[in-house]
Short mmCIF file of N, CA, C and O in Angstrom, two decimals:
data_model
loop_
_atom_site.label_atom_id
_atom_site.label_comp_id
_atom_site.label_asym_id
_atom_site.label_seq_id
_atom_site.Cartn_x
_atom_site.Cartn_y
_atom_site.Cartn_z
N LYS A 1 4.17 -7.76 -22.34
CA LYS A 1 4.07 -8.24 -20.97
C LYS A 1 4.99 -7.43 -20.07
O LYS A 1 6.05 -7.00 -20.49
N GLN A 2 4.58 -7.28 -18.84
CA GLN A 2 5.42 -6.60 -17.86
C GLN A 2 6.64 -7.46 -17.56
O GLN A 2 6.57 -8.69 -17.65
N TRP A 3 7.76 -6.83 -17.16
CA TRP A 3 8.98 -7.57 -16.88
C TRP A 3 8.77 -8.62 -15.80
O TRP A 3 9.28 -9.71 -15.87
N TYR A 4 7.96 -8.28 -14.77
CA TYR A 4 7.77 -9.23 -13.69
C TYR A 4 6.97 -10.44 -14.14
O TYR A 4 7.16 -11.54 -13.66
N GLN A 5 6.06 -10.24 -15.09
CA GLN A 5 5.30 -11.38 -15.60
C GLN A 5 6.21 -12.31 -16.38
O GLN A 5 6.11 -13.52 -16.26
N ARG A 6 7.10 -11.74 -17.18
CA ARG A 6 8.02 -12.58 -17.95
C ARG A 6 8.98 -13.32 -17.03
O ARG A 6 9.30 -14.46 -17.23
N ARG A 7 9.46 -12.65 -15.98
CA ARG A 7 10.49 -13.23 -15.12
C ARG A 7 9.91 -14.23 -14.12
O ARG A 7 10.44 -15.29 -13.89
N VAL A 8 8.81 -13.86 -13.49
CA VAL A 8 8.28 -14.66 -12.38
C VAL A 8 7.22 -15.65 -12.83
O VAL A 8 7.15 -16.76 -12.33
N ARG A 9 6.41 -15.28 -13.77
CA ARG A 9 5.25 -16.08 -14.14
C ARG A 9 5.62 -17.44 -14.69
O ARG A 9 5.15 -18.45 -14.18
N GLY A 10 6.43 -17.48 -15.70
CA GLY A 10 6.87 -18.75 -16.26
C GLY A 10 5.73 -19.63 -16.74
O GLY A 10 4.77 -19.82 -16.03
N GLY A 11 5.80 -20.09 -17.91
CA GLY A 11 4.78 -21.01 -18.43
C GLY A 11 3.39 -20.40 -18.41
O GLY A 11 3.20 -19.25 -18.71
N ASN A 12 2.42 -21.21 -17.99
CA ASN A 12 1.04 -20.75 -17.96
C ASN A 12 0.56 -20.42 -16.55
O ASN A 12 -0.63 -20.28 -16.33
N ASN A 13 1.47 -20.35 -15.61
CA ASN A 13 1.08 -19.99 -14.25
C ASN A 13 0.59 -18.55 -14.22
O ASN A 13 1.01 -17.73 -15.00
N HIS A 14 -0.28 -18.24 -13.28
CA HIS A 14 -0.80 -16.89 -13.16
C HIS A 14 -0.57 -16.38 -11.76
O HIS A 14 -0.44 -17.13 -10.81
N PHE A 15 -0.56 -15.04 -11.65
CA PHE A 15 -0.34 -14.38 -10.36
C PHE A 15 -1.57 -14.36 -9.47
O PHE A 15 -1.47 -14.02 -8.31
N SER A 16 -2.71 -14.70 -9.98
CA SER A 16 -3.96 -14.46 -9.27
C SER A 16 -4.00 -15.05 -7.87
O SER A 16 -4.66 -14.52 -7.00
N SER A 17 -3.28 -16.12 -7.62
CA SER A 17 -3.31 -16.72 -6.29
C SER A 17 -2.07 -16.39 -5.47
O SER A 17 -1.91 -16.91 -4.38
N HIS A 18 -1.23 -15.53 -5.97
CA HIS A 18 0.00 -15.18 -5.27
C HIS A 18 -0.09 -13.80 -4.63
O HIS A 18 -0.82 -12.94 -5.09
N THR A 19 0.68 -13.61 -3.58
CA THR A 19 0.80 -12.31 -2.95
C THR A 19 2.19 -11.78 -3.22
O THR A 19 3.18 -12.48 -3.03
N CYS A 20 2.27 -10.56 -3.70
CA CYS A 20 3.55 -9.89 -3.91
C CYS A 20 3.77 -8.95 -2.74
O CYS A 20 2.93 -8.09 -2.48
N THR A 21 4.87 -9.12 -2.03
CA THR A 21 5.19 -8.24 -0.91
C THR A 21 6.34 -7.35 -1.33
O THR A 21 7.39 -7.84 -1.74
N VAL A 22 6.13 -6.05 -1.23
CA VAL A 22 7.14 -5.08 -1.60
C VAL A 22 7.60 -4.36 -0.34
O VAL A 22 6.79 -3.78 0.38
N LEU A 23 8.91 -4.45 -0.05
CA LEU A 23 9.48 -3.77 1.11
C LEU A 23 10.35 -2.63 0.62
O LEU A 23 11.29 -2.83 -0.13
N PHE A 24 10.03 -1.41 1.05
CA PHE A 24 10.83 -0.24 0.72
C PHE A 24 11.55 0.22 1.97
O PHE A 24 10.91 0.47 3.00
N TYR A 25 12.86 0.34 1.89
CA TYR A 25 13.66 0.81 3.02
C TYR A 25 14.12 2.24 2.73
O TYR A 25 14.73 2.49 1.70
N ASN A 26 13.80 3.15 3.63
CA ASN A 26 14.21 4.55 3.53
C ASN A 26 14.58 5.06 4.91
O ASN A 26 14.29 4.41 5.92
N LYS A 27 15.21 6.23 4.96
CA LYS A 27 15.57 6.82 6.24
C LYS A 27 14.36 7.47 6.91
O LYS A 27 14.09 7.24 8.08
N THR A 28 13.64 8.31 6.18
CA THR A 28 12.50 9.03 6.74
C THR A 28 11.34 9.01 5.75
O THR A 28 11.50 8.64 4.59
N GLN A 29 10.17 9.47 6.21
CA GLN A 29 9.00 9.53 5.34
C GLN A 29 9.26 10.43 4.14
O GLN A 29 8.79 10.15 3.04
N SER A 30 10.01 11.50 4.34
CA SER A 30 10.27 12.42 3.23
C SER A 30 11.19 11.80 2.17
O SER A 30 11.28 12.31 1.06
N ASP A 31 11.85 10.69 2.49
CA ASP A 31 12.71 10.00 1.53
C ASP A 31 11.93 9.02 0.65
O ASP A 31 12.48 8.48 -0.30
N ILE A 32 10.69 8.78 0.96
CA ILE A 32 9.88 7.86 0.17
C ILE A 32 9.53 8.56 -1.14
O ILE A 32 8.72 9.47 -1.18
N ALA A 33 10.21 8.13 -2.21
CA ALA A 33 10.04 8.78 -3.51
C ALA A 33 8.81 8.29 -4.25
O ALA A 33 8.23 8.99 -5.06
N TRP A 34 8.42 7.06 -3.98
CA TRP A 34 7.32 6.45 -4.73
C TRP A 34 6.48 5.64 -3.78
O TRP A 34 6.96 4.75 -3.09
N LYS A 35 5.21 5.96 -3.72
CA LYS A 35 4.28 5.20 -2.90
C LYS A 35 3.55 4.23 -3.81
O LYS A 35 2.79 4.63 -4.68
N ALA A 36 3.84 2.96 -3.64
CA ALA A 36 3.25 1.93 -4.49
C ALA A 36 1.76 1.82 -4.23
O ALA A 36 1.29 1.99 -3.12
N LYS A 37 1.04 1.51 -5.27
CA LYS A 37 -0.39 1.28 -5.17
C LYS A 37 -0.64 -0.22 -5.17
O LYS A 37 -0.03 -0.95 -5.92
N GLU A 38 -1.53 -0.63 -4.31
CA GLU A 38 -1.87 -2.05 -4.27
C GLU A 38 -2.83 -2.36 -5.41
O GLU A 38 -3.63 -1.52 -5.81
N GLY A 39 -2.73 -3.57 -5.94
CA GLY A 39 -3.63 -3.97 -6.99
C GLY A 39 -2.91 -4.68 -8.11
O GLY A 39 -1.81 -5.17 -7.93
N GLY A 40 -3.54 -4.74 -9.26
CA GLY A 40 -2.94 -5.41 -10.40
C GLY A 40 -3.34 -6.86 -10.46
O GLY A 40 -4.37 -7.27 -9.94
N LYS A 41 -2.50 -7.67 -11.10
CA LYS A 41 -2.81 -9.08 -11.31
C LYS A 41 -2.60 -9.94 -10.08
O LYS A 41 -2.98 -11.09 -10.05
N CYS A 42 -1.92 -9.41 -9.10
CA CYS A 42 -1.72 -10.18 -7.88
C CYS A 42 -2.00 -9.28 -6.70
O CYS A 42 -2.07 -8.07 -6.83
N LYS A 43 -2.19 -9.88 -5.56
CA LYS A 43 -2.39 -9.10 -4.35
C LYS A 43 -1.03 -8.50 -3.99
O LYS A 43 -0.05 -9.23 -3.85
N VAL A 44 -0.97 -7.20 -3.84
CA VAL A 44 0.28 -6.52 -3.52
C VAL A 44 0.19 -5.98 -2.11
O VAL A 44 -0.74 -5.25 -1.76
N VAL A 45 1.18 -6.32 -1.29
CA VAL A 45 1.30 -5.80 0.07
C VAL A 45 2.52 -4.91 0.08
O VAL A 45 3.62 -5.35 -0.26
N VAL A 46 2.33 -3.64 0.42
CA VAL A 46 3.44 -2.68 0.42
C VAL A 46 3.77 -2.31 1.86
O VAL A 46 2.88 -1.96 2.64
N LYS A 47 5.06 -2.40 2.19
CA LYS A 47 5.52 -2.03 3.53
C LYS A 47 6.71 -1.08 3.39
O LYS A 47 7.64 -1.36 2.65
N HIS A 48 6.64 0.04 4.10
CA HIS A 48 7.76 0.97 4.14
C HIS A 48 8.44 0.80 5.49
O HIS A 48 7.78 0.82 6.53
N ILE A 49 9.76 0.62 5.48
CA ILE A 49 10.54 0.46 6.71
C ILE A 49 11.49 1.65 6.79
O ILE A 49 12.30 1.85 5.88
N LEU A 50 11.38 2.44 7.84
CA LEU A 50 12.18 3.65 7.98
C LEU A 50 13.22 3.49 9.08
O LEU A 50 12.91 2.99 10.17
N SER A 51 14.45 3.91 8.81
CA SER A 51 15.54 3.71 9.77
C SER A 51 15.82 4.93 10.64
O SER A 51 16.40 4.79 11.72
N GLN A 52 15.42 6.12 10.20
CA GLN A 52 15.77 7.32 10.96
C GLN A 52 14.61 8.29 11.11
O GLN A 52 14.81 9.50 11.22
N GLU A 53 13.40 7.80 11.12
CA GLU A 53 12.23 8.66 11.23
C GLU A 53 12.07 9.12 12.66
O GLU A 53 11.95 8.31 13.57
N ASN A 54 12.06 10.44 12.88
CA ASN A 54 11.88 11.00 14.21
C ASN A 54 10.45 11.44 14.46
O ASN A 54 10.06 11.71 15.58
N GLY A 55 9.68 11.56 13.39
CA GLY A 55 8.30 12.02 13.50
C GLY A 55 7.34 10.89 13.79
O GLY A 55 7.72 9.77 14.12
N GLU A 56 6.08 11.22 13.63
CA GLU A 56 5.02 10.25 13.85
C GLU A 56 5.02 9.24 12.72
O GLU A 56 4.93 9.60 11.54
N TRP A 57 5.10 7.98 13.04
CA TRP A 57 5.16 6.91 12.02
C TRP A 57 4.59 5.65 12.63
O TRP A 57 5.09 5.14 13.63
N ASP A 58 3.55 5.11 12.01
CA ASP A 58 2.91 3.90 12.50
C ASP A 58 3.50 2.64 11.89
O ASP A 58 3.19 1.54 12.32
N GLY A 59 4.33 2.80 10.86
CA GLY A 59 4.87 1.65 10.15
C GLY A 59 6.09 1.05 10.81
O GLY A 59 6.46 1.40 11.93
N MET A 60 6.73 0.16 10.09
CA MET A 60 7.91 -0.54 10.59
C MET A 60 9.10 0.40 10.64
O MET A 60 9.19 1.37 9.89
N ARG A 61 10.04 0.09 11.54
CA ARG A 61 11.27 0.86 11.68
C ARG A 61 12.46 -0.09 11.71
O ARG A 61 12.33 -1.24 12.07
N GLY A 62 13.62 0.43 11.33
CA GLY A 62 14.84 -0.36 11.43
C GLY A 62 15.57 -0.48 10.11
O GLY A 62 15.23 0.16 9.12
N HIS A 63 16.61 -1.29 10.14
CA HIS A 63 17.41 -1.57 8.96
C HIS A 63 17.03 -2.95 8.43
O HIS A 63 16.35 -3.72 9.10
N VAL A 64 17.50 -3.27 7.25
CA VAL A 64 17.15 -4.54 6.62
C VAL A 64 17.49 -5.70 7.56
O VAL A 64 18.55 -5.73 8.17
N SER A 65 16.55 -6.61 7.68
CA SER A 65 16.68 -7.72 8.62
C SER A 65 15.91 -8.93 8.09
O SER A 65 14.85 -8.76 7.47
N ALA A 66 16.40 -10.10 8.35
CA ALA A 66 15.70 -11.32 7.95
C ALA A 66 14.31 -11.40 8.58
O ALA A 66 13.40 -12.00 8.02
N ASP A 67 14.15 -10.77 9.73
CA ASP A 67 12.84 -10.78 10.39
C ASP A 67 11.76 -10.13 9.53
O ASP A 67 10.59 -10.48 9.64
N HIS A 68 12.15 -9.17 8.68
CA HIS A 68 11.17 -8.46 7.86
C HIS A 68 10.56 -9.35 6.77
O HIS A 68 9.47 -9.07 6.29
N PHE A 69 11.28 -10.40 6.37
CA PHE A 69 10.76 -11.26 5.30
C PHE A 69 10.95 -12.73 5.60
O PHE A 69 10.96 -13.55 4.69
N ALA A 70 11.06 -13.08 6.86
CA ALA A 70 11.30 -14.48 7.26
C ALA A 70 10.23 -15.43 6.71
O ALA A 70 10.55 -16.56 6.33
N ASP A 71 8.99 -14.97 6.65
CA ASP A 71 7.92 -15.84 6.17
C ASP A 71 7.95 -16.05 4.66
O ASP A 71 7.23 -16.88 4.13
N LYS A 72 8.83 -15.33 3.96
CA LYS A 72 8.93 -15.46 2.50
C LYS A 72 10.19 -16.21 2.06
O LYS A 72 10.35 -16.52 0.89
N ILE A 73 11.08 -16.50 2.98
CA ILE A 73 12.40 -17.06 2.65
C ILE A 73 12.30 -18.35 1.84
O ILE A 73 13.06 -18.56 0.91
N LYS A 74 11.37 -19.22 2.15
CA LYS A 74 11.33 -20.55 1.53
C LYS A 74 10.99 -20.55 0.05
O LYS A 74 11.50 -21.37 -0.69
N ASP A 75 10.12 -19.64 -0.39
CA ASP A 75 9.65 -19.76 -1.78
C ASP A 75 9.60 -18.47 -2.57
O ASP A 75 9.12 -18.46 -3.69
N ALA A 76 10.14 -17.39 -2.05
CA ALA A 76 10.04 -16.11 -2.74
C ALA A 76 11.14 -15.90 -3.76
O ALA A 76 12.22 -16.48 -3.68
N LEU A 77 10.84 -15.04 -4.71
CA LEU A 77 11.83 -14.52 -5.64
C LEU A 77 12.14 -13.12 -5.11
O LEU A 77 11.23 -12.34 -4.85
N PHE A 78 13.41 -12.80 -4.92
CA PHE A 78 13.81 -11.53 -4.33
C PHE A 78 14.37 -10.60 -5.39
O PHE A 78 15.33 -10.94 -6.08
N LEU A 79 13.76 -9.43 -5.52
CA LEU A 79 14.21 -8.40 -6.45
C LEU A 79 14.84 -7.31 -5.58
O LEU A 79 14.15 -6.71 -4.76
N VAL A 80 16.12 -7.08 -5.76
CA VAL A 80 16.86 -6.20 -4.86
C VAL A 80 17.41 -5.00 -5.62
O VAL A 80 18.04 -5.14 -6.66
N CYS A 81 17.17 -3.81 -5.07
CA CYS A 81 17.67 -2.59 -5.67
C CYS A 81 18.03 -1.62 -4.57
O CYS A 81 17.32 -1.51 -3.57
N GLY A 82 19.12 -0.91 -4.73
CA GLY A 82 19.52 0.08 -3.75
C GLY A 82 21.01 0.32 -3.79
O GLY A 82 21.72 -0.22 -4.65
N PRO A 83 21.51 1.10 -2.84
CA PRO A 83 22.96 1.34 -2.76
C PRO A 83 23.72 0.03 -2.55
O PRO A 83 23.17 -0.94 -2.01
N ALA A 84 24.98 0.02 -2.95
CA ALA A 84 25.79 -1.21 -2.89
C ALA A 84 25.80 -1.83 -1.50
O ALA A 84 25.65 -3.04 -1.36
N GLY A 85 25.99 -1.05 -0.45
CA GLY A 85 26.02 -1.59 0.90
C GLY A 85 24.72 -2.25 1.30
O GLY A 85 24.71 -3.30 1.96
N PHE A 86 23.60 -1.65 0.91
CA PHE A 86 22.29 -2.22 1.19
C PHE A 86 22.14 -3.55 0.48
O PHE A 86 21.72 -4.55 1.06
N MET A 87 22.49 -3.57 -0.81
CA MET A 87 22.36 -4.80 -1.59
C MET A 87 23.25 -5.90 -1.04
O MET A 87 22.83 -7.07 -0.97
N ASP A 88 24.46 -5.56 -0.62
CA ASP A 88 25.35 -6.55 0.00
C ASP A 88 24.72 -7.12 1.26
O ASP A 88 24.80 -8.33 1.51
N SER A 89 24.11 -6.26 2.08
CA SER A 89 23.46 -6.73 3.31
C SER A 89 22.32 -7.68 3.01
O SER A 89 22.20 -8.73 3.64
N VAL A 90 21.48 -7.31 2.06
CA VAL A 90 20.34 -8.16 1.70
C VAL A 90 20.83 -9.51 1.18
O VAL A 90 20.34 -10.57 1.61
N LYS A 91 21.79 -9.49 0.25
CA LYS A 91 22.29 -10.76 -0.30
C LYS A 91 22.93 -11.62 0.77
O LYS A 91 22.76 -12.85 0.77
N SER A 92 23.62 -11.01 1.72
CA SER A 92 24.23 -11.76 2.81
C SER A 92 23.16 -12.42 3.69
O SER A 92 23.27 -13.60 4.05
N ILE A 93 22.13 -11.66 4.02
CA ILE A 93 21.03 -12.20 4.84
C ILE A 93 20.35 -13.36 4.11
O ILE A 93 20.09 -14.41 4.71
N LEU A 94 20.08 -13.17 2.83
CA LEU A 94 19.41 -14.22 2.07
C LEU A 94 20.29 -15.47 1.97
O LEU A 94 19.82 -16.59 2.15
N ASN A 95 21.58 -15.27 1.70
CA ASN A 95 22.52 -16.38 1.61
C ASN A 95 22.58 -17.16 2.92
O ASN A 95 22.53 -18.39 2.92
N LYS A 96 22.67 -16.45 4.04
CA LYS A 96 22.73 -17.10 5.36
C LYS A 96 21.46 -17.87 5.68
O LYS A 96 21.48 -18.78 6.51
N ASN A 97 20.37 -17.50 5.02
CA ASN A 97 19.09 -18.17 5.26
C ASN A 97 18.75 -19.19 4.18
O ASN A 97 17.62 -19.62 4.06
N GLY A 98 19.75 -19.56 3.38
CA GLY A 98 19.59 -20.65 2.43
C GLY A 98 18.91 -20.30 1.11
O GLY A 98 18.49 -21.20 0.38
N VAL A 99 18.77 -19.02 0.79
CA VAL A 99 18.15 -18.63 -0.47
C VAL A 99 19.17 -18.83 -1.59
O VAL A 99 20.28 -18.30 -1.54
N GLN A 100 18.80 -19.59 -2.59
CA GLN A 100 19.67 -19.87 -3.72
C GLN A 100 19.87 -18.60 -4.56
O GLN A 100 18.92 -17.83 -4.73
N PRO A 101 21.07 -18.38 -5.09
CA PRO A 101 21.36 -17.17 -5.88
C PRO A 101 20.42 -16.95 -7.06
O PRO A 101 20.12 -15.82 -7.42
N GLU A 102 19.90 -18.02 -7.65
CA GLU A 102 18.99 -17.85 -8.79
C GLU A 102 17.64 -17.26 -8.38
O GLU A 102 16.84 -16.88 -9.24
N ARG A 103 17.36 -17.17 -7.09
CA ARG A 103 16.12 -16.56 -6.60
C ARG A 103 16.33 -15.11 -6.19
O ARG A 103 15.46 -14.49 -5.61
N VAL A 104 17.53 -14.56 -6.51
CA VAL A 104 17.84 -13.18 -6.17
C VAL A 104 18.19 -12.45 -7.47
O VAL A 104 19.12 -12.82 -8.17
N ILE A 105 17.41 -11.42 -7.77
CA ILE A 105 17.66 -10.62 -8.96
C ILE A 105 18.07 -9.22 -8.51
O ILE A 105 17.36 -8.57 -7.74
N GLU A 106 19.23 -8.78 -8.99
CA GLU A 106 19.75 -7.46 -8.63
C GLU A 106 19.46 -6.46 -9.73
O GLU A 106 19.62 -6.75 -10.90
N PHE A 107 19.03 -5.28 -9.32
CA PHE A 107 18.87 -4.16 -10.25
C PHE A 107 19.94 -3.16 -9.89
O PHE A 107 19.96 -2.62 -8.79
N LYS A 108 20.84 -2.93 -10.80
CA LYS A 108 21.94 -2.00 -10.55
C LYS A 108 21.75 -0.76 -11.41
O LYS A 108 21.40 -0.85 -12.57
N GLY A 109 21.98 0.38 -10.80
CA GLY A 109 21.79 1.64 -11.53
C GLY A 109 23.05 2.38 -11.78
O GLY A 109 24.13 2.01 -11.56
#
């Protein structure tokens, strides 16, 4: 089983009725190392948020903000990966919005 199925699925629940939202934060389009593909066992929505893109970009812009995932705060499981400062910002935002620590999984490299 995939790690996310073991961690999130639990019991006999299935992903088929859930939407997975993946937010990637990068400085520019050239910093996007991996472009996620939508599909799999759940509906996957991929959003790239760029903080320093000077070129043509139709997607979201800015730094990590509760506004980017406000509609997910109540029931989402948050998987966080990135530089220490980024992870601290995300955890602080989630904490201030009442997300319990057990709903936040950190990936440290």
